[in-house]
Structure formats: structure tokens, C-alpha cells
Short mmCIF file of C-alpha atoms in Angstrom, two decimals:
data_model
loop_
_atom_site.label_atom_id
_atom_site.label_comp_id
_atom_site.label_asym_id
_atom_site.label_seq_id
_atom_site.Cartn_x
_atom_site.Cartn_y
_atom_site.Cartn_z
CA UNK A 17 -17.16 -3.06 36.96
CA UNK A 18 -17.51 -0.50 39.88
CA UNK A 19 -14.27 0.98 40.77
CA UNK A 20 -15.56 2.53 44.03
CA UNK A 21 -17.54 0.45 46.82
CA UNK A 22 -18.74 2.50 49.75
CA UNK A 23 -19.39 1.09 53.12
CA UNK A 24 -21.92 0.81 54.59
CA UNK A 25 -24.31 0.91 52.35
CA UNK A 26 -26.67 2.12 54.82
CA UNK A 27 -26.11 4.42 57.60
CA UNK A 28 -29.09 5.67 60.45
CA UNK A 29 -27.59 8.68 62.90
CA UNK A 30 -29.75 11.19 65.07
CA UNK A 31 -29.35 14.29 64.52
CA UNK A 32 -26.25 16.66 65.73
CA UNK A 33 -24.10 13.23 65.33
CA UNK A 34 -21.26 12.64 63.12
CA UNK A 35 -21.62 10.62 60.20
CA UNK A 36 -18.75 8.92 58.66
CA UNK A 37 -18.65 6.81 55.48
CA UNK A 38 -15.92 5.13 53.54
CA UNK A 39 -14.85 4.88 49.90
CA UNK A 40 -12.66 1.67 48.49
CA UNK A 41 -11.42 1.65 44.87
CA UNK A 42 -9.30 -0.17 42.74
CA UNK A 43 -6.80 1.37 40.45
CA UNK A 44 -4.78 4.56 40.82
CA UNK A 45 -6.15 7.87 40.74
CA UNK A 46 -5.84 11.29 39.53
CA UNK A 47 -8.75 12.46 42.04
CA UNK A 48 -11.29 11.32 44.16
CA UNK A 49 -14.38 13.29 44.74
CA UNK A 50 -17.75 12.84 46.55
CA UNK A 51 -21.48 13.55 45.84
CA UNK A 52 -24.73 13.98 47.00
CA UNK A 53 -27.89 12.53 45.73
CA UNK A 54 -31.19 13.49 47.31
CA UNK A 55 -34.16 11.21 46.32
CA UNK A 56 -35.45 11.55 43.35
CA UNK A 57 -33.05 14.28 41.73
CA UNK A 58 -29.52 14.09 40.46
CA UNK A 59 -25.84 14.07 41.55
CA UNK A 60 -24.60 17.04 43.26
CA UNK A 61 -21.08 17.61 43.79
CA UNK A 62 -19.74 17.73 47.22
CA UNK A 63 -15.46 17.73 47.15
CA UNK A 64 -12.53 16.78 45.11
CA UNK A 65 -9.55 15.43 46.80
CA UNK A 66 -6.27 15.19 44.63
CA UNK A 67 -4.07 12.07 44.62
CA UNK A 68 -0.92 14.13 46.06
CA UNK A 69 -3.49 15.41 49.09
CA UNK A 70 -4.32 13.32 52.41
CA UNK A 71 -7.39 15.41 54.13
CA UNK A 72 -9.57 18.32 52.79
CA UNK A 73 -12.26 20.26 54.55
CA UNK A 74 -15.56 22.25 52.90
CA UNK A 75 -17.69 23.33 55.98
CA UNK A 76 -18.94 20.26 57.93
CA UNK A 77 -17.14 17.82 55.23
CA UNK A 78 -13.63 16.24 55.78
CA UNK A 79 -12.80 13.99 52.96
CA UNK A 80 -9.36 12.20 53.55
CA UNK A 81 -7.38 10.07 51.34
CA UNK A 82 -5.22 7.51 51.63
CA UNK A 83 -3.81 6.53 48.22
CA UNK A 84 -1.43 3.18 49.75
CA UNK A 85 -4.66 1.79 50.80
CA UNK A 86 -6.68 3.03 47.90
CA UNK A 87 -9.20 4.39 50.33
CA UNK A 88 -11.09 7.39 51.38
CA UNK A 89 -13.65 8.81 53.94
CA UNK A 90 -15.93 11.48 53.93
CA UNK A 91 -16.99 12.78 57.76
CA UNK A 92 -20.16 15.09 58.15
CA UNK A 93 -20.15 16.85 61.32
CA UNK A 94 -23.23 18.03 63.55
CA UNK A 95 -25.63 16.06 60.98
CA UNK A 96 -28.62 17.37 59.92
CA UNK A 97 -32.05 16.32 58.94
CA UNK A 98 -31.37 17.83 55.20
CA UNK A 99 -28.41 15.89 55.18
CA UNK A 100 -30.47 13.00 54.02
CA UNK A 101 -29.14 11.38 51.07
CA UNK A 102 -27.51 8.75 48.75
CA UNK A 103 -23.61 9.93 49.06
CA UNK A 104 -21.41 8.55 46.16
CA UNK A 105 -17.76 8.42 45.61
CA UNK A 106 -15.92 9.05 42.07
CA UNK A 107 -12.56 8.50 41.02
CA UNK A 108 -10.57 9.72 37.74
CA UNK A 109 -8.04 6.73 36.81
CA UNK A 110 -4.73 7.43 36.45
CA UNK A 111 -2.60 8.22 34.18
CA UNK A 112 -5.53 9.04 31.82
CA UNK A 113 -9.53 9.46 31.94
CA UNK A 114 -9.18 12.69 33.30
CA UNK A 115 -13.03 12.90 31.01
CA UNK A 116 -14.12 10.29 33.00
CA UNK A 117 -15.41 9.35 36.32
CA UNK A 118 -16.07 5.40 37.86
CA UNK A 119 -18.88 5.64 40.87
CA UNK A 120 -19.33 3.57 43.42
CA UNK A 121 -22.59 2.43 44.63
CA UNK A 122 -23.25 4.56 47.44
CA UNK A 123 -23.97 5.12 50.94
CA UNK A 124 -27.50 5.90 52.12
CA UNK A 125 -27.24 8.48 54.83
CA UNK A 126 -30.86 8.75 57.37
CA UNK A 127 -30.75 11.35 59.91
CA UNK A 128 -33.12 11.03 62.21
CA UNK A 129 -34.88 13.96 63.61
CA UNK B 6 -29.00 28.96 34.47
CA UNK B 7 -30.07 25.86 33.92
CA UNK B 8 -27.18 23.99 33.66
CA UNK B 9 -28.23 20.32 32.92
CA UNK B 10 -31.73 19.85 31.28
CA UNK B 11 -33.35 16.81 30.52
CA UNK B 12 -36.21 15.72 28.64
CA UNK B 13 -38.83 14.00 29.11
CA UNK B 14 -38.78 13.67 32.88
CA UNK B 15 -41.12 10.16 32.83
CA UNK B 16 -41.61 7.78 30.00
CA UNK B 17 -43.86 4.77 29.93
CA UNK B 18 -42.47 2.53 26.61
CA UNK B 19 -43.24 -0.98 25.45
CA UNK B 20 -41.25 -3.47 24.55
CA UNK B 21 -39.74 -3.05 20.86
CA UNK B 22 -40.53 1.14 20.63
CA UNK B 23 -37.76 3.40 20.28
CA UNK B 24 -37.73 7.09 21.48
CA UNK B 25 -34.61 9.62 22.54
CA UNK B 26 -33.85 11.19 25.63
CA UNK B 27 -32.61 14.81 25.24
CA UNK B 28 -29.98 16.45 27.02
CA UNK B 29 -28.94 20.07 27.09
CA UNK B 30 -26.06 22.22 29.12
CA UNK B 31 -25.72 25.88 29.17
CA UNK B 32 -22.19 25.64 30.83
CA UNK B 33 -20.14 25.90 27.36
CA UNK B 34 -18.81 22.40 28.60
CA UNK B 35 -16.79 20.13 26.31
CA UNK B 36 -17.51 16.72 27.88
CA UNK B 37 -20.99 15.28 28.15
CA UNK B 38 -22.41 11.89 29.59
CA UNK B 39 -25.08 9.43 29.96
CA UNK B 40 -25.26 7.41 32.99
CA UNK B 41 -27.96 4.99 33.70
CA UNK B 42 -28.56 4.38 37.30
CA UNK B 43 -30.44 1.34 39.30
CA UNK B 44 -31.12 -0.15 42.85
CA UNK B 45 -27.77 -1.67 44.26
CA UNK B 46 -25.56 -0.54 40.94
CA UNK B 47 -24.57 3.04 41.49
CA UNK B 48 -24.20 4.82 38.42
CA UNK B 49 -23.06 3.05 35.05
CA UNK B 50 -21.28 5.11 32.07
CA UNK B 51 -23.31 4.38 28.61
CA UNK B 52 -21.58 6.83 26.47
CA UNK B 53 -19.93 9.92 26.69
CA UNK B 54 -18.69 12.55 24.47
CA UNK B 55 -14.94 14.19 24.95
CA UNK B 56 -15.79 17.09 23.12
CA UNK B 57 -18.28 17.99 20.25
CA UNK B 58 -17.80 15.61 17.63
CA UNK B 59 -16.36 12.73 19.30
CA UNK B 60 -18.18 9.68 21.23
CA UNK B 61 -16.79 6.94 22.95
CA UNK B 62 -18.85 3.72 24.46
CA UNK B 63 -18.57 3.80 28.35
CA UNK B 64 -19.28 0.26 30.69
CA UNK B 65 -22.76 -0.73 29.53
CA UNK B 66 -23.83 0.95 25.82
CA UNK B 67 -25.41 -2.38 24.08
CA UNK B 68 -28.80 -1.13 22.89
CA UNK B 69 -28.12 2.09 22.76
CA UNK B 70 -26.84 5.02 20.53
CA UNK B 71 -25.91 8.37 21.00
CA UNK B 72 -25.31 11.64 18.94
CA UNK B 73 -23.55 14.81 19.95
CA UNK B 74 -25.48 17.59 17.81
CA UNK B 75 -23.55 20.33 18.75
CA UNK B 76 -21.42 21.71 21.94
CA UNK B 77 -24.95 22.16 24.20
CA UNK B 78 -26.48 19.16 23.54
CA UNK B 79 -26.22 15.43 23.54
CA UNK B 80 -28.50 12.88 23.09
CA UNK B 81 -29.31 8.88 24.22
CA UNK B 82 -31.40 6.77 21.51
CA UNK B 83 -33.09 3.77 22.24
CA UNK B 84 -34.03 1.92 18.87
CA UNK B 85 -35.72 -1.13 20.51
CA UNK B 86 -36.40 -0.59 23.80
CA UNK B 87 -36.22 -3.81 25.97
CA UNK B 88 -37.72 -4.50 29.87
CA UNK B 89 -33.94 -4.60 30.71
CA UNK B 90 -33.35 -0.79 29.53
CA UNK B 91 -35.92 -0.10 32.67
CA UNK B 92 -33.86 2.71 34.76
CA UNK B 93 -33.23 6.12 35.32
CA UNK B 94 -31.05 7.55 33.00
CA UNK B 95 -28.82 10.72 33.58
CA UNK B 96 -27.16 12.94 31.62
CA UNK B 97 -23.88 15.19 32.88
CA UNK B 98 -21.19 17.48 31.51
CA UNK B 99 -17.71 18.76 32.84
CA UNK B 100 -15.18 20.65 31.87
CA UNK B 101 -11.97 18.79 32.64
CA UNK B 102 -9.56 21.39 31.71
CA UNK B 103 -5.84 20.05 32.74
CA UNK B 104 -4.64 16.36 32.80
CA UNK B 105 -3.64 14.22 35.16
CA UNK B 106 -3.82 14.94 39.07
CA UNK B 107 -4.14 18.72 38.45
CA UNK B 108 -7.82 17.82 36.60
CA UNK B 109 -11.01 19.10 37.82
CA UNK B 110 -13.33 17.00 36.22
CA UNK B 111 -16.33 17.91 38.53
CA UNK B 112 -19.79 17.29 36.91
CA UNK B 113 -22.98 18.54 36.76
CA UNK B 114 -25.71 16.27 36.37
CA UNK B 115 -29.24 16.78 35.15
CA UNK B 116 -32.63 15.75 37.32
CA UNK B 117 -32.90 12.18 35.35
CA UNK B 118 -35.04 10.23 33.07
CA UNK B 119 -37.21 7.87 34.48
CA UNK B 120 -38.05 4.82 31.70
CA UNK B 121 -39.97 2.01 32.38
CA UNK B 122 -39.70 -0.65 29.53
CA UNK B 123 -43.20 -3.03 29.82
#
């Protein structure tokens, strides 16, 4: 069973916007983390957000956590048009599985030109 | 580097043939995976290896095998390939280092397999 369900599952911005995209999951976690999937390649890794953290930034991306609700969002800022991609959340269970990650199906980001 | 490599990039099979998807990583990683991934499902854990010499089933391994030949590489066997086994298949490694919340189990994935099962 998927652990993580993003929402939406599709998402259409214009350019320069702000894209936003959230992360459910079911069990507690040791981490959370987010990737990238352009079409037709494989998963690239965007951010890792602890259990004891609430928000983390990496350049345009704000991942925040909130571990009572056993959600999480991940913000680009100023889209672009090579920001075009499947995005994917991932958590490590807790207290073990630290080897292992659950994904959630994914939100399919368009930015339009 | 490389990283993650994968081979064969395409494969056409019929129903009943077997064949093996290889997977390689240049990172000295101890973990490796195999992830099959389709429309609507995100990605599904088949098998995945702790550390060289150990292999564990993950969500979804029925009809397949797997075999960690040494640190770099790990690979996926299909003995009778079936129209349901249709999907593209990915293999990743990480190297978890600490337990528990301090963990950084980021992985690296290779570019994918792409079966089709007839």
C-alpha cells in the first residue's frame, strides 16, 4: 500500500508563479524527502526533511512538515518552464526502515511558458 | 561517474520468456533496490538488498527474483515473464549510514527499464 498520497495529482501554473503541492502519509517517520522525475528518466532527489524539523529551504524549495498531521508541502517559487515534472514524496518509517523508502504517487507539475 | 546504470534500456518480451535486468552503482553503496513503476501507482518496492549478501522481498516481488553479485551490482530476474510484469522498472542505491531520524537514506536512481510483456 502507498504510504504517501500527493495532492493534486495534477497541477498547471504559468510561469514566474508559485507552485505548491502536498504530501499525506500514514505511519510515523524518521524523514520525509521529495523528488523529481522528468519524463522519461529517473528519480532525482530534491530535499530531506527530518521528523524533529518543521520547514527547510534549498533555493526556490520550502518543504515543511507537520508530523501531528502526518503531512507535508513542498513550495517552488518563481516557477520555471524546466521545472516540469512528476514530483514524488518518500518517507522512512519509524522506528526502523531507515533502508527503505514508501513513495507516493506523485504530483504532475506543467509550467506553462 | 555514472552512478546508477541500467541495462537494457527497452525490452520487447513475450509471454512465458525470461531475461534479467542489470543494475550497476559506482557509489560504494551498501543498499540497492528495484522499483517497478506504472501510470497512477507511483513507485512500488520489488526487492531490495541491505547490504551485499542480504535480500529482502519489498511490496510487490511475486514473479520475480533477484541476486546481489557483489557490492556494485544487483540484479532483477524474470523467469516467466507475464503481460502483467509490463512496466518500467528502476533500480536505486543509498547509503543510509545512521538509524533512526538522524538517517540519510537519499537515493540515487538509475534511467529505468522499459518492458513490455505481449
Amino acid at each position: 500500500s502507498q504510504q504517501g498520497e500527493e495532492d493534486p495529482q495534477a497541477l498547471s501554473i504559468q510561469e514566474g508563479e508559485n507552485a505548491t503541492m502536498n504530501c499525506s502519509y500514514k505511519t510515523s517517520i524518521n524523514n520525509l524527502q521529495w523528488y523529481r522525475q522528468n519524463s522519461g528518466r529517473g528519480l532525482v532527489h530534491l530535499i530531506l526533511i527530518r521528523s524533529n524539523e518543521r520547514e527547510k529551504h534549498s533555493g526556490r524549495l520550502r518543504v515543511t512538515l507537520d508530523t501531528s498531521k502526518k503531512s507535508s508541502s513542498l513550495l517552488i517559487t518563481a516557477s520555471r518552464a524546466a521545472d516540469t515534472a512528476s514530483y514524488f514524496c518518500a518517507t522512512a518509517a519509524y522506528p526502523f526502515g531507515n533502508e527503505k523508502l514508501t513513495f507516493g504517487t506523485g504530483t504532475r507539475l506543467t509550467i506553462i511558458p | 561517474n555514472a552512478g546508477v546504470t541500467q541495462t537494457p534500456k527497452f525490452q520487447v518480451l513475450k509471454t512465458g520468456q525470461s531475461m534479467t535486468l542489470q543494475c550497476a552503482q559506482d557509489m560504494n553503496h551498501n543498499s540497492m533496490y528495484w522499483y517497478r513503476q506504472d501510470p497512477g501507482m507511483g513507485l512500488r518496492l520489488i526487492y531490495y538488498s541491505a547490504s551485499e549478501g542480504t535480500t529482502d522481498k519489498g511490496e510487490v516481488p511475486n514473479g520475480y527474483n533477484v541476486s546481489r553479485l557483489n557490492k556494485r551490482e544487483f540484479s532483477l530476474r524474470l523467469e516467466s515473464a507475464a503481460p502483467s510484469q509490463t512496466s518500467v522498472y528502476f533500480c536505486a542505491s543509498s547509503q543510509p549510514g545512521l538509524a533512526g531520524v538522524m538517517a540519510k537514506n537519499i537515493q540515487y536512481f538509475g534511467a529505468g527499464t522499459r518492458l513490455s510483456v505481449l
